Amino acid sequence: MKKDSLKGYEILYLLALCIYVGAFLFEGTYLFNILKDSGETVELVMKILRYFAYYLCFVRIIGMMKVKYNWVFAAILSAVCIAPIIVFGADKAPLFYLLFFFGAKDVKFERILKVFFCLQAATLIFCLICALLFNIGAESIPDAGRIRSFLGFGWVNRASYIWLGIVFEYVCLKKGKLNIPEVLIAVLVAGVIYKKTATRYSFVMTVGLIVIIVLREIYVKLKSEGVLPVIVKEKKLYKGMKWLFILCALFGTFFCKLYSPNIGIMVKLNRVLNSRLSLGKNGINTYGYSLFGSKTEWIGASTQMWEFGSSQEYNYVDFGYLQLALDYGILMLILAVILYEMGLFVAERKKDITIAYCISLLGILCIFEPRLVDFTVNPFILYGIAGMSCLMKSGNTESDDSKS
């Protein structure tokens, strides 16, 4: 059997990804906030690391020019199209995102998953050690009637989202084949973190994925034994997930526009959603929808606590699709949705139902959480581009999931 060795361009890209993701993960720790607040140069160091990662990605893309000039041309054209975001949008981040999007071409997604998984696991362990052994980020705060712990992170919800990413990646690396101890550990740790941090959405999505994977395994086994008939054809399931993601994007982008304090049911729903609707409507009224975004400034709870912002008035849009649209414009939002739709298309062609479930659940989560393009938690936006060449070479390739 031929050994599947790392190629030079993969090493370059994975190194860039490791530096970039690692820097952002460290910036999410309590220790980073302490160092930043005390005037240390840690913020400059993280910025230098990120720019070095950008440079590695740029070299990787230019290196494709001889053999994949059309791909490089597509990258340049995309950069030109979103270049106005630098002028009108919140910051230059989308231009740098493109480096990682296009640089993922021909890189095995399993290796990307392993980079995220290892860095997230190391960060979670590091933060727990800081909190439990050195009392760095061991504090708890009251928040809307809940007591929430930092667990060594810069804000109380981050431990839960790191665990969400770890579970999603682990499930995909295992091709959805989880044994009982793995299921129990995933749910138990999610439950403990939820009890400490009271972070609802990530907990629900973590448990939801585990339940879906377990039920599918039971269904596949019973179907193969002739106990159960075919309930839903997998082809229809894939198509449904592709439409689901688009509907989530439309709903998450425009629903807040309908909010009115004069409509009773809207007020009650807003209360259940921790004022997300009213804050989203305020964001729309302040910045408005545009093609290339606006110079937004979000003041979240962690920003208030550390006094890193220019204001102490809470003003944060948690709706992921809406936040991306306000920050970087409708064009960038469309690009993100296209990348996820590409991922669902690749998952359908490769019969990788586990990846499809993960992308779909993230699509639902991002209605209420800003994780649509979040390189500390979510590698799945890279799946479509990483898997395209595999499709071109092997056509309708089946993964282990299809053989279950």
PDB file of C-alpha atoms in Angstrom, residues 67-347:
ATOM      1  CA  VAL A  67       0.403  24.210 -12.634  1.00  0.00           C
ATOM      2  CA  LYS A  68      -2.843  25.875 -11.535  1.00  0.00           C
ATOM      3  CA  TYR A  69      -2.703  29.351 -13.055  1.00  0.00           C
ATOM      4  CA  ASN A  70      -6.507  29.395 -13.398  1.00  0.00           C
ATOM      5  CA  TRP A  71      -6.824  28.832  -9.638  1.00  0.00           C
ATOM      6  CA  VAL A  72      -4.402  31.656  -8.920  1.00  0.00           C
ATOM      7  CA  PHE A  73      -6.333  33.867 -11.342  1.00  0.00           C
ATOM      8  CA  ALA A  74      -9.556  33.049  -9.463  1.00  0.00           C
ATOM      9  CA  ALA A  75      -7.861  34.015  -6.190  1.00  0.00           C
ATOM     10  CA  ILE A  76      -6.652  37.344  -7.622  1.00  0.00           C
ATOM     11  CA  LEU A  77     -10.071  38.083  -9.141  1.00  0.00           C
ATOM     12  CA  SER A  78     -11.767  37.354  -5.802  1.00  0.00           C
ATOM     13  CA  ALA A  79      -9.304  39.637  -4.030  1.00  0.00           C
ATOM     14  CA  VAL A  80     -10.056  42.442  -6.484  1.00  0.00           C
ATOM     15  CA  CYS A  81     -13.810  41.972  -6.026  1.00  0.00           C
ATOM     16  CA  ILE A  82     -13.684  42.233  -2.250  1.00  0.00           C
ATOM     17  CA  ALA A  83     -10.869  44.823  -2.120  1.00  0.00           C
ATOM     18  CA  PRO A  84     -13.377  47.664  -1.439  1.00  0.00           C
ATOM     19  CA  ILE A  85     -14.075  46.002   1.918  1.00  0.00           C
ATOM     20  CA  ILE A  86     -10.681  47.336   3.040  1.00  0.00           C
ATOM     21  CA  VAL A  87     -12.043  50.855   2.501  1.00  0.00           C
ATOM     22  CA  PHE A  88     -15.664  50.446   3.569  1.00  0.00           C
ATOM     23  CA  GLY A  89     -15.681  47.368   5.807  1.00  0.00           C
ATOM     24  CA  ALA A  90     -14.761  46.818   9.436  1.00  0.00           C
ATOM     25  CA  ASP A  91     -11.155  45.737   8.729  1.00  0.00           C
ATOM     26  CA  LYS A  92      -8.892  43.893   6.260  1.00  0.00           C
ATOM     27  CA  ALA A  93      -9.703  40.400   7.540  1.00  0.00           C
ATOM     28  CA  PRO A  94     -11.626  39.150   4.431  1.00  0.00           C
ATOM     29  CA  LEU A  95      -8.593  39.740   2.216  1.00  0.00           C
ATOM     30  CA  PHE A  96      -6.527  37.543   4.516  1.00  0.00           C
ATOM     31  CA  TYR A  97      -9.327  34.967   4.723  1.00  0.00           C
ATOM     32  CA  LEU A  98      -8.964  34.518   0.971  1.00  0.00           C
ATOM     33  CA  LEU A  99      -5.368  33.389   1.441  1.00  0.00           C
ATOM     34  CA  PHE A 100      -6.534  30.519   3.623  1.00  0.00           C
ATOM     35  CA  PHE A 101      -9.571  29.747   1.466  1.00  0.00           C
ATOM     36  CA  PHE A 102      -7.629  29.428  -1.796  1.00  0.00           C
ATOM     37  CA  GLY A 103      -4.532  28.001  -0.129  1.00  0.00           C
ATOM     38  CA  ALA A 104      -6.574  24.994   1.028  1.00  0.00           C
ATOM     39  CA  LYS A 105      -6.731  23.668  -2.553  1.00  0.00           C
ATOM     40  CA  ASP A 106      -5.341  20.103  -2.775  1.00  0.00           C
ATOM     41  CA  VAL A 107      -4.707  19.937   0.999  1.00  0.00           C
ATOM     42  CA  LYS A 108      -6.302  16.867   2.577  1.00  0.00           C
ATOM     43  CA  PHE A 109      -9.100  18.059   4.822  1.00  0.00           C
ATOM     44  CA  GLU A 110      -8.330  15.332   7.344  1.00  0.00           C
ATOM     45  CA  ARG A 111      -4.994  17.036   7.983  1.00  0.00           C
ATOM     46  CA  ILE A 112      -6.700  20.406   8.412  1.00  0.00           C
ATOM     47  CA  LEU A 113      -9.017  18.786  10.951  1.00  0.00           C
ATOM     48  CA  LYS A 114      -6.050  17.354  12.848  1.00  0.00           C
ATOM     49  CA  VAL A 115      -4.393  20.795  13.044  1.00  0.00           C
ATOM     50  CA  PHE A 116      -7.536  22.342  14.523  1.00  0.00           C
ATOM     51  CA  PHE A 117      -8.180  19.390  16.815  1.00  0.00           C
ATOM     52  CA  CYS A 118      -4.662  19.331  18.278  1.00  0.00           C
ATOM     53  CA  LEU A 119      -4.456  23.107  18.758  1.00  0.00           C
ATOM     54  CA  GLN A 120      -7.916  23.310  20.346  1.00  0.00           C
ATOM     55  CA  ALA A 121      -7.231  20.376  22.668  1.00  0.00           C
ATOM     56  CA  ALA A 122      -3.882  21.897  23.704  1.00  0.00           C
ATOM     57  CA  THR A 123      -5.523  25.291  24.313  1.00  0.00           C
ATOM     58  CA  LEU A 124      -8.319  23.764  26.417  1.00  0.00           C
ATOM     59  CA  ILE A 125      -5.811  21.830  28.536  1.00  0.00           C
ATOM     60  CA  PHE A 126      -3.598  24.930  28.871  1.00  0.00           C
ATOM     61  CA  CYS A 127      -6.499  27.106  30.019  1.00  0.00           C
ATOM     62  CA  LEU A 128      -7.747  24.530  32.516  1.00  0.00           C
ATOM     63  CA  ILE A 129      -4.233  24.244  33.966  1.00  0.00           C
ATOM     64  CA  CYS A 130      -4.044  28.047  34.226  1.00  0.00           C
ATOM     65  CA  ALA A 131      -7.413  28.171  36.009  1.00  0.00           C
ATOM     66  CA  LEU A 132      -7.125  25.131  38.277  1.00  0.00           C
ATOM     67  CA  LEU A 133      -3.434  25.239  39.200  1.00  0.00           C
ATOM     68  CA  PHE A 134      -2.434  28.889  38.875  1.00  0.00           C
ATOM     69  CA  ASN A 135      -5.757  30.666  39.485  1.00  0.00           C
ATOM     70  CA  ILE A 136      -5.506  32.476  36.131  1.00  0.00           C
ATOM     71  CA  GLY A 137      -9.049  32.816  34.846  1.00  0.00           C
ATOM     72  CA  ALA A 138     -10.584  30.852  37.706  1.00  0.00           C
ATOM     73  CA  GLU A 139     -13.169  33.571  38.381  1.00  0.00           C
ATOM     74  CA  SER A 140     -16.924  33.287  37.969  1.00  0.00           C
ATOM     75  CA  ILE A 141     -19.340  36.113  37.222  1.00  0.00           C
ATOM     76  CA  PRO A 142     -23.123  36.548  37.451  1.00  0.00           C
ATOM     77  CA  ASP A 143     -24.733  36.993  34.035  1.00  0.00           C
ATOM     78  CA  ALA A 144     -28.514  37.259  33.534  1.00  0.00           C
ATOM     79  CA  GLY A 145     -29.185  35.197  36.628  1.00  0.00           C
ATOM     80  CA  ARG A 146     -26.522  32.608  35.802  1.00  0.00           C
ATOM     81  CA  ILE A 147     -23.128  32.021  37.405  1.00  0.00           C
ATOM     82  CA  ARG A 148     -20.599  31.569  34.625  1.00  0.00           C
ATOM     83  CA  SER A 149     -16.951  30.508  34.938  1.00  0.00           C
ATOM     84  CA  PHE A 150     -14.069  31.588  32.695  1.00  0.00           C
ATOM     85  CA  LEU A 151     -12.181  28.271  32.968  1.00  0.00           C
ATOM     86  CA  GLY A 152      -8.974  30.030  31.955  1.00  0.00           C
ATOM     87  CA  PHE A 153     -10.424  31.685  28.837  1.00  0.00           C
ATOM     88  CA  GLY A 154     -10.907  35.365  28.085  1.00  0.00           C
ATOM     89  CA  TRP A 155     -14.678  35.025  28.191  1.00  0.00           C
ATOM     90  CA  VAL A 156     -17.086  32.546  29.747  1.00  0.00           C
ATOM     91  CA  ASN A 157     -18.441  30.964  26.555  1.00  0.00           C
ATOM     92  CA  ARG A 158     -15.137  30.109  24.889  1.00  0.00           C
ATOM     93  CA  ALA A 159     -14.428  26.815  26.664  1.00  0.00           C
ATOM     94  CA  SER A 160     -17.770  25.488  25.475  1.00  0.00           C
ATOM     95  CA  TYR A 161     -17.126  26.475  21.872  1.00  0.00           C
ATOM     96  CA  ILE A 162     -13.637  25.004  21.922  1.00  0.00           C
ATOM     97  CA  TRP A 163     -15.151  21.719  23.087  1.00  0.00           C
ATOM     98  CA  LEU A 164     -17.793  21.993  20.357  1.00  0.00           C
ATOM     99  CA  GLY A 165     -15.021  22.273  17.760  1.00  0.00           C
ATOM    100  CA  ILE A 166     -13.099  19.370  19.287  1.00  0.00           C
ATOM    101  CA  VAL A 167     -16.155  17.090  19.232  1.00  0.00           C
ATOM    102  CA  PHE A 168     -17.134  18.022  15.664  1.00  0.00           C
ATOM    103  CA  GLU A 169     -13.602  17.407  14.415  1.00  0.00           C
ATOM    104  CA  TYR A 170     -13.181  14.156  16.335  1.00  0.00           C
ATOM    105  CA  VAL A 171     -16.484  12.795  15.010  1.00  0.00           C
ATOM    106  CA  CYS A 172     -15.367  13.601  11.444  1.00  0.00           C
ATOM    107  CA  LEU A 173     -11.927  12.089  11.946  1.00  0.00           C
ATOM    108  CA  LYS A 174     -13.628   8.904  13.196  1.00  0.00           C
ATOM    109  CA  LYS A 175     -16.020   8.945  10.179  1.00  0.00           C
ATOM    110  CA  GLY A 176     -18.954   8.985  12.583  1.00  0.00           C
ATOM    111  CA  LYS A 177     -17.950   5.643  14.108  1.00  0.00           C
ATOM    112  CA  LEU A 178     -18.044   6.357  17.839  1.00  0.00           C
ATOM    113  CA  ASN A 179     -17.927   3.729  20.560  1.00  0.00           C
ATOM    114  CA  ILE A 180     -19.836   4.014  23.836  1.00  0.00           C
ATOM    115  CA  PRO A 181     -16.925   5.439  25.927  1.00  0.00           C
ATOM    116  CA  GLU A 182     -16.295   8.137  23.283  1.00  0.00           C
ATOM    117  CA  VAL A 183     -19.972   9.108  23.273  1.00  0.00           C
ATOM    118  CA  LEU A 184     -20.078   9.271  27.065  1.00  0.00           C
ATOM    119  CA  ILE A 185     -16.904  11.378  27.276  1.00  0.00           C
ATOM    120  CA  ALA A 186     -18.145  13.831  24.628  1.00  0.00           C
ATOM    121  CA  VAL A 187     -21.500  14.319  26.370  1.00  0.00           C
ATOM    122  CA  LEU A 188     -20.108  14.284  29.918  1.00  0.00           C
ATOM    123  CA  VAL A 189     -17.448  16.936  29.233  1.00  0.00           C
ATOM    124  CA  ALA A 190     -20.014  19.044  27.373  1.00  0.00           C
ATOM    125  CA  GLY A 191     -22.318  18.762  30.383  1.00  0.00           C
ATOM    126  CA  VAL A 192     -19.602  19.736  32.878  1.00  0.00           C
ATOM    127  CA  ILE A 193     -18.560  22.737  30.790  1.00  0.00           C
ATOM    128  CA  TYR A 194     -22.209  23.753  30.404  1.00  0.00           C
ATOM    129  CA  LYS A 195     -22.722  23.595  34.158  1.00  0.00           C
ATOM    130  CA  LYS A 196     -19.672  25.820  34.656  1.00  0.00           C
ATOM    131  CA  THR A 197     -20.269  28.288  31.817  1.00  0.00           C
ATOM    132  CA  ALA A 198     -24.050  28.101  31.120  1.00  0.00           C
ATOM    133  CA  THR A 199     -23.374  28.373  27.355  1.00  0.00           C
ATOM    134  CA  ARG A 200     -26.531  26.978  25.791  1.00  0.00           C
ATOM    135  CA  TYR A 201     -26.166  26.960  21.999  1.00  0.00           C
ATOM    136  CA  SER A 202     -22.813  25.211  21.812  1.00  0.00           C
ATOM    137  CA  PHE A 203     -23.981  22.615  24.363  1.00  0.00           C
ATOM    138  CA  VAL A 204     -27.141  21.890  22.372  1.00  0.00           C
ATOM    139  CA  MET A 205     -25.186  21.563  19.109  1.00  0.00           C
ATOM    140  CA  THR A 206     -22.547  19.299  20.683  1.00  0.00           C
ATOM    141  CA  VAL A 207     -25.134  16.946  22.151  1.00  0.00           C
ATOM    142  CA  GLY A 208     -27.251  17.262  18.991  1.00  0.00           C
ATOM    143  CA  LEU A 209     -24.427  16.043  16.760  1.00  0.00           C
ATOM    144  CA  ILE A 210     -23.719  13.088  19.070  1.00  0.00           C
ATOM    145  CA  VAL A 211     -27.400  12.123  19.105  1.00  0.00           C
ATOM    146  CA  ILE A 212     -27.633  12.353  15.291  1.00  0.00           C
ATOM    147  CA  ILE A 213     -24.491  10.237  14.818  1.00  0.00           C
ATOM    148  CA  VAL A 214     -25.620   7.579  17.309  1.00  0.00           C
ATOM    149  CA  LEU A 215     -29.144   7.386  15.863  1.00  0.00           C
ATOM    150  CA  ARG A 216     -27.753   7.100  12.339  1.00  0.00           C
ATOM    151  CA  GLU A 217     -25.462   4.251  13.359  1.00  0.00           C
ATOM    152  CA  ILE A 218     -28.392   2.430  14.968  1.00  0.00           C
ATOM    153  CA  TYR A 219     -30.561   3.061  11.898  1.00  0.00           C
ATOM    154  CA  VAL A 220     -27.888   1.853   9.454  1.00  0.00           C
ATOM    155  CA  LYS A 221     -27.387  -1.317  11.493  1.00  0.00           C
ATOM    156  CA  LEU A 222     -31.104  -2.073  11.753  1.00  0.00           C
ATOM    157  CA  LYS A 223     -31.606  -1.289   8.050  1.00  0.00           C
ATOM    158  CA  SER A 224     -28.799  -3.669   7.051  1.00  0.00           C
ATOM    159  CA  GLU A 225     -30.428  -6.403   9.157  1.00  0.00           C
ATOM    160  CA  GLY A 226     -33.778  -5.824   7.457  1.00  0.00           C
ATOM    161  CA  VAL A 227     -35.477  -4.635  10.648  1.00  0.00           C
ATOM    162  CA  LEU A 228     -36.166  -1.107   9.368  1.00  0.00           C
ATOM    163  CA  PRO A 229     -37.079   0.065   5.850  1.00  0.00           C
ATOM    164  CA  VAL A 230     -35.452   3.018   4.059  1.00  0.00           C
ATOM    165  CA  ILE A 231     -37.062   6.028   5.791  1.00  0.00           C
ATOM    166  CA  VAL A 232     -35.381   8.871   3.887  1.00  0.00           C
ATOM    167  CA  LYS A 233     -33.201   8.444   0.824  1.00  0.00           C
ATOM    168  CA  GLU A 234     -29.760   9.858   1.487  1.00  0.00           C
ATOM    169  CA  LYS A 235     -29.827  11.812  -1.781  1.00  0.00           C
ATOM    170  CA  LYS A 236     -32.862  13.774  -0.562  1.00  0.00           C
ATOM    171  CA  LEU A 237     -31.190  14.271   2.805  1.00  0.00           C
ATOM    172  CA  TYR A 238     -28.180  15.951   1.191  1.00  0.00           C
ATOM    173  CA  LYS A 239     -30.390  18.205  -0.910  1.00  0.00           C
ATOM    174  CA  GLY A 240     -32.406  19.130   2.159  1.00  0.00           C
ATOM    175  CA  MET A 241     -29.235  20.117   4.031  1.00  0.00           C
ATOM    176  CA  LYS A 242     -28.096  22.343   1.152  1.00  0.00           C
ATOM    177  CA  TRP A 243     -31.408  24.196   1.182  1.00  0.00           C
ATOM    178  CA  LEU A 244     -31.353  24.292   4.987  1.00  0.00           C
ATOM    179  CA  PHE A 245     -28.056  26.187   4.997  1.00  0.00           C
ATOM    180  CA  ILE A 246     -29.334  28.783   2.524  1.00  0.00           C
ATOM    181  CA  LEU A 247     -32.555  29.249   4.506  1.00  0.00           C
ATOM    182  CA  CYS A 248     -30.545  29.663   7.728  1.00  0.00           C
ATOM    183  CA  ALA A 249     -28.428  32.334   6.028  1.00  0.00           C
ATOM    184  CA  LEU A 250     -31.485  34.258   4.814  1.00  0.00           C
ATOM    185  CA  PHE A 251     -33.251  33.954   8.154  1.00  0.00           C
ATOM    186  CA  GLY A 252     -30.151  34.901  10.170  1.00  0.00           C
ATOM    187  CA  THR A 253     -29.452  37.926   7.962  1.00  0.00           C
ATOM    188  CA  PHE A 254     -32.891  39.499   7.701  1.00  0.00           C
ATOM    189  CA  PHE A 255     -35.030  38.274  10.609  1.00  0.00           C
ATOM    190  CA  CYS A 256     -33.886  41.012  13.004  1.00  0.00           C
ATOM    191  CA  LYS A 257     -35.183  43.558  10.512  1.00  0.00           C
ATOM    192  CA  LEU A 258     -38.715  42.451  11.459  1.00  0.00           C
ATOM    193  CA  TYR A 259     -38.240  43.056  15.181  1.00  0.00           C
ATOM    194  CA  SER A 260     -40.517  45.641  16.782  1.00  0.00           C
ATOM    195  CA  PRO A 261     -40.930  46.427  20.515  1.00  0.00           C
ATOM    196  CA  ASN A 262     -44.634  46.907  19.774  1.00  0.00           C
ATOM    197  CA  ILE A 263     -45.187  43.252  18.828  1.00  0.00           C
ATOM    198  CA  GLY A 264     -45.714  41.154  21.938  1.00  0.00           C
ATOM    199  CA  ILE A 265     -44.499  37.846  20.543  1.00  0.00           C
ATOM    200  CA  MET A 266     -41.336  39.534  19.242  1.00  0.00           C
ATOM    201  CA  VAL A 267     -40.626  41.007  22.679  1.00  0.00           C
ATOM    202  CA  LYS A 268     -41.025  37.577  24.312  1.00  0.00           C
ATOM    203  CA  LEU A 269     -38.809  35.921  21.704  1.00  0.00           C
ATOM    204  CA  ASN A 270     -36.230  38.671  22.162  1.00  0.00           C
ATOM    205  CA  ARG A 271     -36.206  37.968  25.893  1.00  0.00           C
ATOM    206  CA  VAL A 272     -35.690  34.239  25.300  1.00  0.00           C
ATOM    207  CA  LEU A 273     -32.827  35.021  22.892  1.00  0.00           C
ATOM    208  CA  ASN A 274     -31.054  37.303  25.397  1.00  0.00           C
ATOM    209  CA  SER A 275     -31.919  40.507  23.495  1.00  0.00           C
ATOM    210  CA  ARG A 276     -30.401  39.245  20.249  1.00  0.00           C
ATOM    211  CA  LEU A 277     -33.289  40.568  18.164  1.00  0.00           C
ATOM    212  CA  SER A 278     -33.223  44.104  19.550  1.00  0.00           C
ATOM    213  CA  LEU A 279     -29.428  44.269  19.355  1.00  0.00           C
ATOM    214  CA  GLY A 280     -29.523  42.969  15.791  1.00  0.00           C
ATOM    215  CA  LYS A 281     -32.150  45.541  14.821  1.00  0.00           C
ATOM    216  CA  ASN A 282     -30.037  48.257  16.418  1.00  0.00           C
ATOM    217  CA  GLY A 283     -27.038  47.090  14.392  1.00  0.00           C
ATOM    218  CA  ILE A 284     -29.057  47.227  11.180  1.00  0.00           C
ATOM    219  CA  ASN A 285     -30.372  50.697  12.002  1.00  0.00           C
ATOM    220  CA  THR A 286     -26.868  51.927  12.858  1.00  0.00           C
ATOM    221  CA  TYR A 287     -24.871  50.482   9.966  1.00  0.00           C
ATOM    222  CA  GLY A 288     -27.386  49.170   7.430  1.00  0.00           C
ATOM    223  CA  TYR A 289     -26.950  46.516   4.764  1.00  0.00           C
ATOM    224  CA  SER A 290     -24.343  47.258   2.118  1.00  0.00           C
ATOM    225  CA  LEU A 291     -22.276  45.460  -0.486  1.00  0.00           C
ATOM    226  CA  PHE A 292     -18.897  45.987   1.205  1.00  0.00           C
ATOM    227  CA  GLY A 293     -19.734  46.442   4.895  1.00  0.00           C
ATOM    228  CA  SER A 294     -19.287  49.287   7.354  1.00  0.00           C
ATOM    229  CA  LYS A 295     -16.846  50.508   9.991  1.00  0.00           C
ATOM    230  CA  THR A 296     -18.611  48.626  12.751  1.00  0.00           C
ATOM    231  CA  GLU A 297     -17.576  48.597  16.394  1.00  0.00           C
ATOM    232  CA  TRP A 298     -18.994  45.871  18.589  1.00  0.00           C
ATOM    233  CA  ILE A 299     -18.795  46.164  22.359  1.00  0.00           C
ATOM    234  CA  GLY A 300     -19.230  42.725  23.904  1.00  0.00           C
ATOM    235  CA  ALA A 301     -19.221  41.685  27.544  1.00  0.00           C
ATOM    236  CA  SER A 302     -15.530  40.697  27.533  1.00  0.00           C
ATOM    237  CA  THR A 303     -14.601  44.012  25.881  1.00  0.00           C
ATOM    238  CA  GLN A 304     -16.490  45.831  28.626  1.00  0.00           C
ATOM    239  CA  MET A 305     -14.880  43.805  31.383  1.00  0.00           C
ATOM    240  CA  TRP A 306     -11.338  44.442  30.155  1.00  0.00           C
ATOM    241  CA  GLU A 307     -12.124  48.004  28.978  1.00  0.00           C
ATOM    242  CA  PHE A 308     -10.585  47.331  25.567  1.00  0.00           C
ATOM    243  CA  GLY A 309     -13.274  49.210  23.647  1.00  0.00           C
ATOM    244  CA  SER A 310     -14.006  52.907  23.228  1.00  0.00           C
ATOM    245  CA  SER A 311     -17.373  52.566  24.976  1.00  0.00           C
ATOM    246  CA  GLN A 312     -18.848  50.763  27.961  1.00  0.00           C
ATOM    247  CA  GLU A 313     -22.324  50.425  26.448  1.00  0.00           C
ATOM    248  CA  TYR A 314     -23.077  46.829  25.447  1.00  0.00           C
ATOM    249  CA  ASN A 315     -23.640  46.647  21.698  1.00  0.00           C
ATOM    250  CA  TYR A 316     -22.938  43.307  20.073  1.00  0.00           C
ATOM    251  CA  VAL A 317     -24.684  41.450  17.236  1.00  0.00           C
ATOM    252  CA  ASP A 318     -24.597  37.724  17.998  1.00  0.00           C
ATOM    253  CA  PHE A 319     -26.344  36.674  14.769  1.00  0.00           C
ATOM    254  CA  GLY A 320     -23.455  35.221  12.749  1.00  0.00           C
ATOM    255  CA  TYR A 321     -24.836  35.862   9.268  1.00  0.00           C
ATOM    256  CA  LEU A 322     -26.000  39.351  10.176  1.00  0.00           C
ATOM    257  CA  GLN A 323     -22.691  40.253  11.812  1.00  0.00           C
ATOM    258  CA  LEU A 324     -20.742  39.162   8.730  1.00  0.00           C
ATOM    259  CA  ALA A 325     -23.089  41.155   6.487  1.00  0.00           C
ATOM    260  CA  LEU A 326     -22.759  44.311   8.597  1.00  0.00           C
ATOM    261  CA  ASP A 327     -18.988  43.984   9.072  1.00  0.00           C
ATOM    262  CA  TYR A 328     -17.946  43.023   5.545  1.00  0.00           C
ATOM    263  CA  GLY A 329     -21.037  43.361   3.380  1.00  0.00           C
ATOM    264  CA  ILE A 330     -23.486  41.159   1.528  1.00  0.00           C
ATOM    265  CA  LEU A 331     -20.806  40.178  -1.009  1.00  0.00           C
ATOM    266  CA  MET A 332     -18.631  38.579   1.672  1.00  0.00           C
ATOM    267  CA  LEU A 333     -21.649  36.841   3.175  1.00  0.00           C
ATOM    268  CA  ILE A 334     -22.534  35.390  -0.232  1.00  0.00           C
ATOM    269  CA  LEU A 335     -18.940  34.150  -0.622  1.00  0.00           C
ATOM    270  CA  ALA A 336     -19.095  32.423   2.775  1.00  0.00           C
ATOM    271  CA  VAL A 337     -22.424  30.768   1.934  1.00  0.00           C
ATOM    272  CA  ILE A 338     -21.023  29.615  -1.436  1.00  0.00           C
ATOM    273  CA  LEU A 339     -18.037  28.028   0.322  1.00  0.00           C
ATOM    274  CA  TYR A 340     -20.328  26.115   2.687  1.00  0.00           C
ATOM    275  CA  GLU A 341     -22.605  25.088  -0.185  1.00  0.00           C
ATOM    276  CA  MET A 342     -19.499  23.829  -2.000  1.00  0.00           C
ATOM    277  CA  GLY A 343     -18.722  21.820   1.129  1.00  0.00           C
ATOM    278  CA  LEU A 344     -22.185  20.260   1.138  1.00  0.00           C
ATOM    279  CA  PHE A 345     -21.828  19.504  -2.584  1.00  0.00           C
ATOM    280  CA  VAL A 346     -18.470  17.792  -2.015  1.00  0.00           C
ATOM    281  CA  ALA A 347     -19.898  15.873   0.964  1.00  0.00           C
TER     282      ALA A 347
END
